[in-house]
Amino acid sequence: MPTIPFADARWLQTIATSVFLAAYGPPAAQAVESADTVNRIVGSDVRQEEARTTTETGKLIAAIERTRENIGTVRKTSKLDTVDIVFLTDAARSEGGPPPAVESKVRQHQDDIAELRKEIDANALLFNAIDSRRVLAEDVLAVEFDGPAGIVIYAAARPSN
């Protein structure tokens, strides 16, 4: 049986490794993320909408005022039917932040909001839901529970395209 010179063997090994990685490497695992995939991971229907802070001010301020009580509910949440993410596009940092009335409430409840954001980061369901829509926990202003099976997350952000 003929022997393969060392340099040729290395070349053959490099080609074999390249073919293997091309067929089974990370790009194969990084399939296009679909809504169905996210819903299976999160276990909930993740929906999003865009709104102006001026039309949501009443609901948003009420949710901010309930942040302290919502922290415990976020901590205990492990299953929801729906997760609604409301992008408050005019409140995004790139737009100058929330309007004064909302900004005042955020400052007034800043410690509670910081704790809420930590709880969202620690909650696998909620973290994956917001992450699937490219929302950072630091952009979350408030949450509002819609009965025992739903949550509305208000985010001062613009949706990614």
Coordinates of C-alpha atoms in Angstrom, one line a residue:
M1 CA 0.0 0.0 0.0
P2 CA 1.5 3.4 -1.0
T3 CA 2.2 5.8 1.8
I4 CA 0.9 9.4 1.6
P5 CA 3.6 12.0 2.3
F6 CA 3.0 14.0 5.5
A7 CA 2.2 17.3 3.6
D8 CA -0.4 15.5 1.4
A9 CA -2.0 13.8 4.4
R10 CA -2.4 17.2 6.1
W11 CA -4.0 18.6 3.0
L12 CA -6.4 15.7 2.8
Q13 CA -7.3 16.1 6.5
T14 CA -7.9 19.8 6.0
I15 CA -10.3 19.1 3.1
A16 CA -12.2 16.5 5.1
T17 CA -12.6 18.8 8.1
S18 CA -13.7 21.7 5.9
V19 CA -16.4 19.5 4.2
F20 CA -17.6 18.3 7.6
L21 CA -17.9 21.8 9.0
A22 CA -19.6 23.1 5.9
A23 CA -22.2 20.4 6.2
Y24 CA -22.7 20.2 10.0
G25 CA -21.2 23.4 11.4
P26 CA -22.8 26.4 13.2
P27 CA -24.6 27.8 10.1
A28 CA -26.8 24.7 9.9
A29 CA -27.8 25.3 13.6
Q30 CA -28.6 28.9 13.0
A31 CA -31.7 28.4 11.0
V32 CA -33.9 31.4 10.3
E33 CA -35.8 32.3 13.4
S34 CA -39.5 32.1 12.8
A35 CA -42.4 33.2 14.9
D36 CA -43.3 29.5 15.4
T37 CA -39.8 28.8 16.6
V38 CA -39.9 31.6 19.1
N39 CA -43.4 30.6 20.3
R40 CA -42.1 27.0 20.9
I41 CA -39.1 28.2 22.8
V42 CA -41.1 30.6 24.9
G43 CA -44.3 28.5 25.1
S44 CA -46.4 31.6 24.5
D45 CA -47.8 33.6 21.6
V46 CA -45.4 36.5 21.4
R47 CA -47.0 39.5 19.7
Q48 CA -45.8 43.0 19.1
E49 CA -47.2 46.4 18.2
E50 CA -46.0 49.9 17.8
A51 CA -47.7 52.8 19.7
R52 CA -47.1 56.4 20.6
T53 CA -46.5 57.1 24.2
T54 CA -49.1 59.9 24.1
T55 CA -51.8 57.4 23.3
E56 CA -50.7 54.9 26.0
T57 CA -49.8 57.4 28.7
G58 CA -52.6 56.5 31.1
K59 CA -52.0 52.8 30.8
L60 CA -48.3 53.2 31.0
I61 CA -48.3 55.5 34.1
A62 CA -50.8 53.1 35.9
A63 CA -48.4 50.1 35.0
I64 CA -45.4 52.0 36.3
E65 CA -47.3 52.8 39.6
R66 CA -48.0 49.0 40.0
T67 CA -44.3 48.0 39.3
R68 CA -43.7 47.1 43.0
E69 CA -46.6 44.6 43.0
N70 CA -45.8 43.3 39.5
I71 CA -42.2 42.4 40.4
G72 CA -43.4 39.4 42.5
T73 CA -45.7 38.3 39.8
V74 CA -42.9 38.4 37.2
R75 CA -40.7 36.4 39.6
K76 CA -43.4 33.7 39.8
T77 CA -44.4 33.6 36.2
S78 CA -43.4 30.5 34.3
K79 CA -46.2 30.1 31.7
L80 CA -48.3 32.6 29.8
D81 CA -50.6 32.2 26.8
T82 CA -49.7 35.6 25.4
V83 CA -46.8 38.1 25.7
D84 CA -47.6 41.4 24.1
I85 CA -44.7 43.8 23.5
V86 CA -45.7 47.4 23.0
F87 CA -42.9 49.4 21.3
L88 CA -43.3 53.0 22.4
T89 CA -41.3 54.3 19.5
D90 CA -41.4 57.9 20.4
A91 CA -40.0 57.1 23.9
A92 CA -36.9 55.3 22.5
R93 CA -33.5 56.7 23.5
S94 CA -32.9 57.5 19.8
E95 CA -36.0 59.8 20.0
G96 CA -34.9 61.6 23.2
G97 CA -36.6 59.3 25.7
P98 CA -40.1 59.3 27.2
P99 CA -42.2 62.4 27.4
P100 CA -41.9 64.5 30.6
A101 CA -44.9 63.0 32.4
V102 CA -43.7 59.5 31.8
E103 CA -40.1 60.3 32.5
S104 CA -41.1 61.8 35.9
K105 CA -42.9 58.6 36.8
V106 CA -39.9 56.5 35.7
R107 CA -37.6 58.6 37.9
Q108 CA -40.1 58.4 40.8
H109 CA -40.1 54.5 40.6
Q110 CA -36.5 54.0 39.3
D111 CA -35.5 51.5 42.0
D112 CA -38.6 49.4 41.4
I113 CA -38.1 49.5 37.6
A114 CA -34.5 48.5 38.0
E115 CA -35.6 45.5 40.1
L116 CA -38.3 44.7 37.5
R117 CA -35.7 44.6 34.8
K118 CA -33.5 42.2 36.8
E119 CA -36.5 39.9 37.3
I120 CA -37.2 40.0 33.6
D121 CA -33.6 39.1 32.8
A122 CA -33.8 36.2 35.3
N123 CA -37.1 34.9 34.0
A124 CA -36.4 32.5 31.1
L125 CA -39.9 33.0 29.5
L126 CA -39.9 36.8 29.6
F127 CA -36.2 37.1 28.7
N128 CA -36.6 34.9 25.6
A129 CA -39.8 36.7 24.6
I130 CA -38.2 40.2 24.6
D131 CA -34.9 38.9 23.2
S132 CA -36.8 37.4 20.3
R133 CA -37.9 40.9 19.4
R134 CA -34.5 42.4 20.1
V135 CA -35.7 44.3 23.1
L136 CA -33.2 44.9 26.0
A137 CA -34.4 44.7 29.6
E138 CA -33.1 48.2 30.1
D139 CA -35.7 49.4 27.6
V140 CA -38.6 48.0 29.6
L141 CA -40.6 50.7 31.3
A142 CA -43.3 48.7 32.8
V143 CA -45.4 45.5 32.6
E144 CA -49.1 44.9 33.0
F145 CA -50.6 41.5 33.5
D146 CA -53.6 40.8 31.4
G147 CA -55.3 38.2 33.7
P148 CA -53.4 35.1 34.7
A149 CA -52.5 34.1 31.2
G150 CA -51.1 37.3 29.5
I151 CA -48.7 40.1 30.0
V152 CA -48.1 43.4 28.2
I153 CA -44.5 44.7 28.2
Y154 CA -44.0 48.4 27.5
A155 CA -40.6 49.1 25.9
A156 CA -39.1 52.4 25.1
A157 CA -37.6 51.1 21.8
R158 CA -38.1 50.8 18.1
P159 CA -38.7 47.4 16.6
S160 CA -35.8 45.9 14.7
N161 CA -36.4 45.5 11.0

